[in-house]
Tab-separated table of C-alpha atoms and ligand atoms in Angstrom:
chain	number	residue	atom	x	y	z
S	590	UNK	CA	63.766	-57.691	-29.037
S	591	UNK	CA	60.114	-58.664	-28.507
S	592	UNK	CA	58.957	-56.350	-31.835
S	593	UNK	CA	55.215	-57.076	-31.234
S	594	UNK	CA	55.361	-56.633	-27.492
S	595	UNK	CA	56.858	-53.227	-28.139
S	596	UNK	CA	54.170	-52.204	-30.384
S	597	UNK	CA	51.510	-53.294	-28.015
S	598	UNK	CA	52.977	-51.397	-24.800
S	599	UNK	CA	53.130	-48.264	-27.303
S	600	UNK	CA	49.584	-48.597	-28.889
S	601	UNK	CA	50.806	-49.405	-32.254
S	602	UNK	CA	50.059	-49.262	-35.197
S	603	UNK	CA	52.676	-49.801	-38.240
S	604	UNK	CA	55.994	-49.325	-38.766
S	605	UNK	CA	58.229	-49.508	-42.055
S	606	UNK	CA	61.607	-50.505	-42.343
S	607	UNK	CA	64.163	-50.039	-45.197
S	608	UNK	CA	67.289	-50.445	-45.918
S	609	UNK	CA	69.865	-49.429	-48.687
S	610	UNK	CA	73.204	-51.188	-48.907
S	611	UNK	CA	74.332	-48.723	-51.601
S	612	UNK	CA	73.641	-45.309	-49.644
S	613	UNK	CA	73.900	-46.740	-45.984
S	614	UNK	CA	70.047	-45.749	-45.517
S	615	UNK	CA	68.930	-47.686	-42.083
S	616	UNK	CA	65.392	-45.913	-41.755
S	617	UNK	CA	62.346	-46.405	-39.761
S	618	UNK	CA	58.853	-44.773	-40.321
S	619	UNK	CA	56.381	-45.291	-37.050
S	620	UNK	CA	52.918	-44.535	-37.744
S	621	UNK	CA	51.152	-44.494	-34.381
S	622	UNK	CA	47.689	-43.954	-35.291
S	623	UNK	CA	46.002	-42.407	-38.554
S	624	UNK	CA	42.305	-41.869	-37.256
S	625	UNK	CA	42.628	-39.120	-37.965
S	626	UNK	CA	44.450	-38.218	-41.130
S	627	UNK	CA	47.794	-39.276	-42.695
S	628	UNK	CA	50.516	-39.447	-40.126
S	629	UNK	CA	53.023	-36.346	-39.844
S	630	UNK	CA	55.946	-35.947	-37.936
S	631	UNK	CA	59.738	-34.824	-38.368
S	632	UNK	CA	62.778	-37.162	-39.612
S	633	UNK	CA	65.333	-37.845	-36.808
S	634	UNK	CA	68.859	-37.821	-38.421
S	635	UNK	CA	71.124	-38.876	-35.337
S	636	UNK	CA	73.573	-41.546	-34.021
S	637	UNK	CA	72.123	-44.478	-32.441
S	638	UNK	CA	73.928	-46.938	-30.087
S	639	UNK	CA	71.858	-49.860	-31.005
S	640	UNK	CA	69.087	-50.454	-33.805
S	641	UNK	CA	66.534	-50.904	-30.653
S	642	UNK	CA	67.167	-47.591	-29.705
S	643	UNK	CA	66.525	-46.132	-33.017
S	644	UNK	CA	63.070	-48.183	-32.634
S	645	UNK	CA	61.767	-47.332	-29.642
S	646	UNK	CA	63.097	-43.645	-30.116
S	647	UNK	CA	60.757	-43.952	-33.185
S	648	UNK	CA	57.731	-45.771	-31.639
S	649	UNK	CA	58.195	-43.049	-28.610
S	650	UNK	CA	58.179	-39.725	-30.535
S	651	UNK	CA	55.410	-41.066	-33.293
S	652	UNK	CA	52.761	-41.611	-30.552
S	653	UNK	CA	53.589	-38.028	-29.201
S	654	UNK	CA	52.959	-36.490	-32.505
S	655	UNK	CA	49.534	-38.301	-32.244
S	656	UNK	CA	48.760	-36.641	-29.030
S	657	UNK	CA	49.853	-33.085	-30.787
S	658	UNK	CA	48.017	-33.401	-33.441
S	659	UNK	CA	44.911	-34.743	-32.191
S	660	UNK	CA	44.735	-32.323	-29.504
S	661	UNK	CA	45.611	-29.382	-32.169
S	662	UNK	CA	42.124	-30.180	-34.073
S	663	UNK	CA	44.690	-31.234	-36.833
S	664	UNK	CA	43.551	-34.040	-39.727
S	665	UNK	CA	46.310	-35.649	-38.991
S	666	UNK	CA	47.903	-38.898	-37.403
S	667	UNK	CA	50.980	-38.967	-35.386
S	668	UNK	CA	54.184	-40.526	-37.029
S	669	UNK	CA	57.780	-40.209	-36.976
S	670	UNK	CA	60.691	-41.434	-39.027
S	671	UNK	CA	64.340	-42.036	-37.410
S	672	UNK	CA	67.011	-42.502	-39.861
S	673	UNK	CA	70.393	-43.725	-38.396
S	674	UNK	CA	73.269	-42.359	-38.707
S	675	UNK	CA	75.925	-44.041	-40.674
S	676	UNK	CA	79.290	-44.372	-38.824
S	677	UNK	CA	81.471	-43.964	-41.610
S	678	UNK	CA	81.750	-41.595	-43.948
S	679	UNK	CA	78.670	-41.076	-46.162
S	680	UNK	CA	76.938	-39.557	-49.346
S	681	UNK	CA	74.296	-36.976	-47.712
S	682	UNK	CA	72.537	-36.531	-50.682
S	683	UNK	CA	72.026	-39.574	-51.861
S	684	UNK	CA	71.407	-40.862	-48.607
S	685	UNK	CA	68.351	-38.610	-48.286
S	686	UNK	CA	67.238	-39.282	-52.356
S	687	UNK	CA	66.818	-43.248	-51.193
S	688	UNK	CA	64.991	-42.007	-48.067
S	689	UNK	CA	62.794	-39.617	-50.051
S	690	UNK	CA	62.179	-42.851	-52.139
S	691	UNK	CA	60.787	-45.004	-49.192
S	692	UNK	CA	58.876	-42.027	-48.068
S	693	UNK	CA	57.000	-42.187	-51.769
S	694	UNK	CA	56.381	-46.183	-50.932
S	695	UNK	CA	54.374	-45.413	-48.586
S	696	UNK	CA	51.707	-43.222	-50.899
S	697	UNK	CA	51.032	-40.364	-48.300
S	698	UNK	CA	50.065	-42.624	-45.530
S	699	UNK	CA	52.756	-40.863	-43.884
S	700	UNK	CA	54.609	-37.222	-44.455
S	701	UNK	CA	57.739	-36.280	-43.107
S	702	UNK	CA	58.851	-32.936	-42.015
S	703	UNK	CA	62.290	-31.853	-40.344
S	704	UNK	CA	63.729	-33.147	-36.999
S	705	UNK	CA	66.627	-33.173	-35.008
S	706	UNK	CA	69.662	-33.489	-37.254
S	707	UNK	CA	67.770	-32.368	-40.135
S	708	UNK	CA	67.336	-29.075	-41.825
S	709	UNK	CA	65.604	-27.387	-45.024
S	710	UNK	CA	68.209	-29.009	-47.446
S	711	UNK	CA	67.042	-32.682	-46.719
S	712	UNK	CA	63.687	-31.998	-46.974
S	713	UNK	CA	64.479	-30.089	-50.480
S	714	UNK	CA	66.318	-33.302	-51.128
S	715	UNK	CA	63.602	-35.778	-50.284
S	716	UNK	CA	61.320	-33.367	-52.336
S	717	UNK	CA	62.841	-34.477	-55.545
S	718	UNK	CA	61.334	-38.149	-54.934
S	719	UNK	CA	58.656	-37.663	-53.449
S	720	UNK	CA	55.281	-34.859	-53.089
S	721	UNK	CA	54.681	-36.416	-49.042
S	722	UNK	CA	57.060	-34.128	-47.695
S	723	UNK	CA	56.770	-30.188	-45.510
S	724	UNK	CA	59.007	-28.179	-43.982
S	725	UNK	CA	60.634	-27.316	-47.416
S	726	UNK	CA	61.868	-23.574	-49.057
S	727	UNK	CA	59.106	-20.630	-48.933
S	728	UNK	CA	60.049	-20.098	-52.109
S	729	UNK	CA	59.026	-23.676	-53.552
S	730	UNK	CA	55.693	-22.911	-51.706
S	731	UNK	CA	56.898	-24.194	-48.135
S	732	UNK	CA	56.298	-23.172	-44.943
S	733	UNK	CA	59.819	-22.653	-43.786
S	734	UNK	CA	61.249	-22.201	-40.427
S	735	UNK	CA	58.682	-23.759	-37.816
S	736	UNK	CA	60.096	-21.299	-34.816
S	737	UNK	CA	58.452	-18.742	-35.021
S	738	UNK	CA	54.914	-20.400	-34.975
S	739	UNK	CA	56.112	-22.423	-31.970
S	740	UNK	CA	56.894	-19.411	-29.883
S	741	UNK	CA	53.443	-17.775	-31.023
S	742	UNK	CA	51.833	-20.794	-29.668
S	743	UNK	CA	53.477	-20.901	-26.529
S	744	UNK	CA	52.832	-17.090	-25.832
S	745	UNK	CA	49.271	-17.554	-26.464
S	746	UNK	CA	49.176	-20.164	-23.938
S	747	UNK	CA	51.486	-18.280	-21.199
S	748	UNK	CA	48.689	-15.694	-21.715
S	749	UNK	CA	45.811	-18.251	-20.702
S	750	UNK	CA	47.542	-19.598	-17.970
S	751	UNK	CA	48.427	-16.051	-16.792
S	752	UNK	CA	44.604	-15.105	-16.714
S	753	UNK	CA	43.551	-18.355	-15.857
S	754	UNK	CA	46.143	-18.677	-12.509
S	755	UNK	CA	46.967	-15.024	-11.914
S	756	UNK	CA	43.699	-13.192	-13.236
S	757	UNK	CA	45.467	-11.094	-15.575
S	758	UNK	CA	44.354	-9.900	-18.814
S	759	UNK	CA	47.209	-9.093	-20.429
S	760	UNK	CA	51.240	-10.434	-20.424
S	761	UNK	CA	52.347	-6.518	-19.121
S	762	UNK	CA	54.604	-6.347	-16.328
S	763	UNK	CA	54.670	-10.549	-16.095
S	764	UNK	CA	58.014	-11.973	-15.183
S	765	UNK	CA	58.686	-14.955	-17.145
S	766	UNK	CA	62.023	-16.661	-16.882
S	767	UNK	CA	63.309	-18.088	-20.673
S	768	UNK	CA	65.171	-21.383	-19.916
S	769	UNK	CA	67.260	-21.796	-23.315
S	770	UNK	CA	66.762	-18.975	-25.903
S	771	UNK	CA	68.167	-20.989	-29.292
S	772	UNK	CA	65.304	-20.933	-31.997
S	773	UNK	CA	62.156	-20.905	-30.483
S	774	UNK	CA	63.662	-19.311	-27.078
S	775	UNK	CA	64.180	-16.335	-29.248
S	776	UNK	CA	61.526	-15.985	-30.777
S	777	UNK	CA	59.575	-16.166	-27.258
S	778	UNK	CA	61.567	-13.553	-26.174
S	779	UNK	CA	60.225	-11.547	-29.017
S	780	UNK	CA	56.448	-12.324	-28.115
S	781	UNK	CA	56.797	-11.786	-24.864
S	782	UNK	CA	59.039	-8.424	-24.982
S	783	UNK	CA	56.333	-7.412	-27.659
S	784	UNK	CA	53.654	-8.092	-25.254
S	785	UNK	CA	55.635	-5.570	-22.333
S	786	UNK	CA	56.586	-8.877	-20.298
S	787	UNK	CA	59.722	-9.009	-18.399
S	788	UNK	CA	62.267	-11.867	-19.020
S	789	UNK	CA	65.043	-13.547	-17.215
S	790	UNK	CA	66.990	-15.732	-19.330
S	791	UNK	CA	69.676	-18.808	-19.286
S	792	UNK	CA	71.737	-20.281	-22.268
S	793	UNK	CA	74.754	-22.572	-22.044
S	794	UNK	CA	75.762	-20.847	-25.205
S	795	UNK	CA	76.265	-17.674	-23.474
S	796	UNK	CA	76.131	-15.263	-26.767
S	797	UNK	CA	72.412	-16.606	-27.439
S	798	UNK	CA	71.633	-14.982	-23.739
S	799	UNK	CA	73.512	-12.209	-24.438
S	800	UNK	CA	71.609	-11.433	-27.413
S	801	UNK	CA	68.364	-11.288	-25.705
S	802	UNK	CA	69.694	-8.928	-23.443
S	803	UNK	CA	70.792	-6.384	-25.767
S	804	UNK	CA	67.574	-6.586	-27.790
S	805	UNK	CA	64.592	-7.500	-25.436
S	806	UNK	CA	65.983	-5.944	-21.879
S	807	UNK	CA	66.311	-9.799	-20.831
S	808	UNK	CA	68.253	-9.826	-17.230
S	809	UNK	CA	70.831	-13.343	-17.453
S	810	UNK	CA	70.592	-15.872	-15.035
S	811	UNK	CA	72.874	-19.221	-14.279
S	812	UNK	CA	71.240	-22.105	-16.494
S	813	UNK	CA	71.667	-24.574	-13.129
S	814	UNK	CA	69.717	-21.580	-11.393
S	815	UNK	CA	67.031	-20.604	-13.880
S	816	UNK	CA	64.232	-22.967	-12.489
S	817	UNK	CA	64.256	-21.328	-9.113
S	818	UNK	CA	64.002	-17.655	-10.678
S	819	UNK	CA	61.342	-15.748	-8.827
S	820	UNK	CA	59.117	-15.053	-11.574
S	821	UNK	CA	55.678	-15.577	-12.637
S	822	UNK	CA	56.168	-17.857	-15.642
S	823	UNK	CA	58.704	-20.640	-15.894
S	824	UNK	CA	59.041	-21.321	-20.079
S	825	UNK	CA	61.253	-24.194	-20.272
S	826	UNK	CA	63.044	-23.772	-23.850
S	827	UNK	CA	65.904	-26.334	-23.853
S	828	UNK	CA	66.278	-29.767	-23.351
S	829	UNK	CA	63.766	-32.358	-22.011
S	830	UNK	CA	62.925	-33.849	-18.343
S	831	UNK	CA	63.703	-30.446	-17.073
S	832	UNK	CA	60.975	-31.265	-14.520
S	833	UNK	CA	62.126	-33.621	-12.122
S	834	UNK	CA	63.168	-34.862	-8.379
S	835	UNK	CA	65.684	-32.015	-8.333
S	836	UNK	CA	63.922	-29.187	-9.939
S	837	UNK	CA	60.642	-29.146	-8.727
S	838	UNK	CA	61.023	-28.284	-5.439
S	839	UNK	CA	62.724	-25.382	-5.848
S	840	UNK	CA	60.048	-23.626	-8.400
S	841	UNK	CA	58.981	-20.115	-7.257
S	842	UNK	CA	56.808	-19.759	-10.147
S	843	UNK	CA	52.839	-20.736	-9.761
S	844	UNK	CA	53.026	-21.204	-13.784
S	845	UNK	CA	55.236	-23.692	-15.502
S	846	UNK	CA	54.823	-23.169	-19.773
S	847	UNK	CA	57.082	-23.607	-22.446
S	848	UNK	CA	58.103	-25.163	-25.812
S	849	UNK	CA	60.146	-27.858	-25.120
S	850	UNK	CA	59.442	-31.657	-25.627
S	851	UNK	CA	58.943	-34.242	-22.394
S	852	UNK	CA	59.481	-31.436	-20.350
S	853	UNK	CA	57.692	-34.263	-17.682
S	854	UNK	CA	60.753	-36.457	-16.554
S	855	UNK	CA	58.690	-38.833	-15.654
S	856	UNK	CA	54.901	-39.207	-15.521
S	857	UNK	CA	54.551	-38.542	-11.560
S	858	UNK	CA	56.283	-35.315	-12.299
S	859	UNK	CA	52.737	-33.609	-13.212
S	860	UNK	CA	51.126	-35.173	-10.195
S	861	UNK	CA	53.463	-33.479	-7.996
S	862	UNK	CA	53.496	-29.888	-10.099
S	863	UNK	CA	49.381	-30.767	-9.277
S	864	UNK	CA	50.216	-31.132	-5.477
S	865	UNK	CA	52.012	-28.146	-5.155
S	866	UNK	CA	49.478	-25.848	-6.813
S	867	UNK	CA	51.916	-25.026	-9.785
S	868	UNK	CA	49.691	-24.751	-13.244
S	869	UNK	CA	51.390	-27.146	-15.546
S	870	UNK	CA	50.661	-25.949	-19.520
S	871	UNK	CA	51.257	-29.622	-21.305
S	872	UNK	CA	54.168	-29.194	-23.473
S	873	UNK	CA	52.151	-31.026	-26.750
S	874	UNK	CA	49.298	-28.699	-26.040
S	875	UNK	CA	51.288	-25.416	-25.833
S	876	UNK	CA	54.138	-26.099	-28.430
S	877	UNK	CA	52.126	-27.114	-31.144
S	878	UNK	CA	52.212	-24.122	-33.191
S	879	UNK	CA	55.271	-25.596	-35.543
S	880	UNK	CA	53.593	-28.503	-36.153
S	881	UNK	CA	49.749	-26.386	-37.336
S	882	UNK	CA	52.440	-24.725	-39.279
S	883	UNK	CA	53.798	-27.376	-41.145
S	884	UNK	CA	50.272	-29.313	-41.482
S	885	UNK	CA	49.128	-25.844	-43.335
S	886	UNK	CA	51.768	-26.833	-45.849
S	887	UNK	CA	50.214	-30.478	-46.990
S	888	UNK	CA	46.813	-28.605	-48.172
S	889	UNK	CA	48.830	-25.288	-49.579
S	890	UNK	CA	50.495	-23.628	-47.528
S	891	UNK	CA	48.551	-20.214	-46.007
S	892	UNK	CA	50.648	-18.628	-43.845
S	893	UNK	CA	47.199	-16.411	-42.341
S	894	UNK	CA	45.457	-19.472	-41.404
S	895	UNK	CA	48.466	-21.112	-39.875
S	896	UNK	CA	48.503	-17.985	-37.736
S	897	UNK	CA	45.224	-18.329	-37.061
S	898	UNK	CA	45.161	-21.796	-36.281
S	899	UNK	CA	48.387	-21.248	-33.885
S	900	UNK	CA	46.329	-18.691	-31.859
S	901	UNK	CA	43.457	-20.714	-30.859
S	902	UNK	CA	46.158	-22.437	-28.349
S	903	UNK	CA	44.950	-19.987	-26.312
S	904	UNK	CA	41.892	-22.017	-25.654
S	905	UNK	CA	43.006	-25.582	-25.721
S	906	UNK	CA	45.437	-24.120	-22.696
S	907	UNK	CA	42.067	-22.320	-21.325
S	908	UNK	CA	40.043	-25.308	-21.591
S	909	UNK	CA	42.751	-28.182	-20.180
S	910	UNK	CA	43.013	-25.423	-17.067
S	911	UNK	CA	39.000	-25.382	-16.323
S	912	UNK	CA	38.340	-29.157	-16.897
S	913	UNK	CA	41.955	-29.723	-14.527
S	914	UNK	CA	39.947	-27.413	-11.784
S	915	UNK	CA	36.930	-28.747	-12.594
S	916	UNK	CA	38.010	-32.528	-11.938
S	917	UNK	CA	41.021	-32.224	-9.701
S	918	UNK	CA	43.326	-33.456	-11.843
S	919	UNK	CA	46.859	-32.895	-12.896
S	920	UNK	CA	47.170	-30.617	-16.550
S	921	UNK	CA	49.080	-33.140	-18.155
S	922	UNK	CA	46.459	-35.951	-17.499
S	923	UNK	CA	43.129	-33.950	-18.848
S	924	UNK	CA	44.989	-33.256	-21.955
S	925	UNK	CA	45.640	-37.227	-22.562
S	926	UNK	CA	41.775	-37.615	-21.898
S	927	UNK	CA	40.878	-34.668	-24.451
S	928	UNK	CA	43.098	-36.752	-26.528
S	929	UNK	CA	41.566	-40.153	-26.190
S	930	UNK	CA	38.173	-38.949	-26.452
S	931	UNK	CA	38.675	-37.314	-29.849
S	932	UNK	CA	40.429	-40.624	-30.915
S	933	UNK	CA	37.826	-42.673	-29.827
S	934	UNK	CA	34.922	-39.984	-31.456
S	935	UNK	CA	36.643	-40.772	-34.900
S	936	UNK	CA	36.674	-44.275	-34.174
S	937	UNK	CA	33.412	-44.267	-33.986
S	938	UNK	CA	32.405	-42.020	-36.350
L	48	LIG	P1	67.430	-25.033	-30.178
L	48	LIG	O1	68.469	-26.101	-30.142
L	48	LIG	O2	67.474	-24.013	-31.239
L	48	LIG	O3	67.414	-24.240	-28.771
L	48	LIG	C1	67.649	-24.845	-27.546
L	48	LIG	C2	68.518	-23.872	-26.757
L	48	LIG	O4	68.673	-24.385	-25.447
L	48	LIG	C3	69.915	-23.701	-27.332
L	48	LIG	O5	70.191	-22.330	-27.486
L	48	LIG	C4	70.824	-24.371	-26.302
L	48	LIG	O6	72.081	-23.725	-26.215
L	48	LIG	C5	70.015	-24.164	-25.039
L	48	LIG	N1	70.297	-25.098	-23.961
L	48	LIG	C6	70.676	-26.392	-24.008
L	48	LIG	N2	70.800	-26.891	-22.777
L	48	LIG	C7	70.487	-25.890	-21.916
L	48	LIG	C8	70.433	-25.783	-20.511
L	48	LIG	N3	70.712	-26.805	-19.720
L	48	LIG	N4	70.072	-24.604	-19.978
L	48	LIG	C9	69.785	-23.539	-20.749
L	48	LIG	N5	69.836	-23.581	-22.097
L	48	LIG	C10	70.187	-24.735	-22.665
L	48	LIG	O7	66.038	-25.820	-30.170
L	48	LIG	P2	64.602	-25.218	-30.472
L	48	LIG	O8	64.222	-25.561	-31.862
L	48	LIG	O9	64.528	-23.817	-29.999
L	48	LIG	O10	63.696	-26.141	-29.542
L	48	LIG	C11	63.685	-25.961	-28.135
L	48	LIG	C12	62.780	-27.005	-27.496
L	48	LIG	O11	61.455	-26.881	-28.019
L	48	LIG	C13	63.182	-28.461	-27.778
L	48	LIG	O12	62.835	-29.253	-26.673
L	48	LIG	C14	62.319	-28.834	-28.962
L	48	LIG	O13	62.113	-30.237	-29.027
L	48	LIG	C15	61.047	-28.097	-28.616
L	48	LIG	N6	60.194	-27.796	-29.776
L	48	LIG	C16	60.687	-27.049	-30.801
L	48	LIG	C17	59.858	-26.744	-31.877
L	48	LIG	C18	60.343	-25.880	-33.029
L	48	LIG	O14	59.505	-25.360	-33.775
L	48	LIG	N7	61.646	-25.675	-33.177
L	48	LIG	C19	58.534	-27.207	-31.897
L	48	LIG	C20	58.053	-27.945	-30.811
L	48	LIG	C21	58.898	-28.236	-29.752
């Protein structure tokens, strides 16, 4: 693989490799950009089909954490570690002591936090080596599960795009259809029921619907048919690249905001949200509440001023609307600019 070329097309910045014969640790740490402030991002615990996979996963998700935290007003640089999955059989724990280890190499220039295939244990784990680490037990002074604070964020910033696109003031009586209701789905639901919204909901795991039926009125929908729900607010919740060739055209809703990741399968796909006058909320900007969470938990963790800091979404959403009107331009794209400017401010600061 051309390593260097990589790097370049990605904007890098560093990344760290390590490996440990004795525990099967295969890690990578990707630190996009530290302008900022030391690089945060989750640890990635998965299966890989090739070790350039793993990288480019790595290099791919670090830069996005830049983008989050940049536009979140957070101190913080964008990183992201990817640990590899051994094939055979393997000891968890000590597995994520060596990783811990490589995480203290690196002095705080990077801090991990949980990921995909990675939970509150590991990070308790990786604790025991090492002080560059969040996401870890309320009761050893972490911040816990990041959920909640992602679906605060996101219904702050379904109620900007609501006032900003439908002139409302408030979320009653707003249809908004829940695509996926697993951790921060639910906790949506929550907000939003809270807030006297209506919801329509889809879940391939059809007891996670079910549940926000009984306890939030939700009606159930088809998850292939969820996208085309007549609604006000489409909240993706699931999977990425739920915006695509096959989706778009059959949105009813003007408003398209929710937590998931990439939600954009490709680029183009917020050009043509643009064209058709749907209001696009940029998933980095909206579902950034976990992460203002988790940074809370580096300085001492405040659980008041994480909540506070999760609520000003609201105006990030507010602002990336009026500059998108303002210039003609696609969401997605004024929220990369907001994003390069305060980069480049602190690079020449
Ligand atoms: P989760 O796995 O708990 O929930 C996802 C839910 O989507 C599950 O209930 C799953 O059954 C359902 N699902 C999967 N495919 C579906 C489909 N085709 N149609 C309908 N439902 C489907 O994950 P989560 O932590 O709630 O995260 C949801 C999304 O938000 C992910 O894209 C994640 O990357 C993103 N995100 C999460 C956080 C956080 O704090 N957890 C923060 C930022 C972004």
């Amino acid at each position: 693989m051309d390593v260097f070329g990589k790097l370049t097309a990605h904007d890098f910045g560093e990344v760290h490799f390590k490996a440990d014969k004795s525990t099967q640790l295969r890690a990578i740490v990707a630190i996009h950009d530290s302008r900022l402030g030391p690089a945060l991002g989750g640890c990635r615990f998965i299966e890989y089909d090739t070790d350039d996979a793993a990288f480019i996963d790595a290099l791919r998700l670090a830069r996005g954490m830049t983008y989050k935290a940049a536009l979140a007003g957070l101190p913080h640089g964008g990183g992201k570690s990817v640990i590899i999955r051994p094939k055979q059989r393997f000891d968890r724990v000590a597995l994520f002591r060596a990783f811990g280890r490589f995480i203290n190499d690196l002095r705080g220039h990077y801090i991990t936090a949980e990921d995909s295939g990675t939970g509150l244990e590991d990070m308790e784990i990786i604790r025991g080596q090492t002080k560059w680490v969040t996401g870890i037990d309320p009761t050893h002074g972490g911040s816990g599960d990041p959920s909640p604070f992602t679906a605060l964020g996101v219904r702050r910033g379904i109620e900007a795009c609501v006032k900003f696109k439908l002139g409302k003031a408030d979320l009653q009586g707003v249809h908004v259809a829940v695509q996926g209701v697993g951790h921060v789905g639910y906790h949506l639901c929550r907000e939003l029921h809270a807030s006297g919204a209506k919801l329509t909901v889809a879940d391939v795991d059809k007891l996670k619907s079910e549940r926000a039926r009984r306890e939030f009125g939700a009606a159930i929908t088809d998850i292939n048919t969820i996208a085309e729900t007549d609604c006000d607010v489409f909240a993706p919740c699931a999977l990425g690249a739920g915006l695509n060739d096959d989706t778009i055209p059959h949105l009813r809703a003007p408003i398209v905001a929710g937590a998931a990741n990439n939600q954009l399968a490709e680029v183009r796909h917020g050009e043509d949200l643009h064209a058709r006058g749907i209001l696009y909320a940029p998933d980095y900007a909206i579902n950034a509440g976990g992460l203002v969470n988790v940074a809370q938990e580096v300085k001492g963790y405040d659980a008041k001023l994480a909540r506070e800091g999760t609520l000003k979404i609201y105006d990030t959403i507010w602002d990336i609307c009026e500059r998108s009107k303002r210039l003609g331009a696609p969401t997605h794209k004024v929220a990369d600019i907001l994003v390069e400017e305060k980069l480049g401010a602190s690079a020449r600061a």
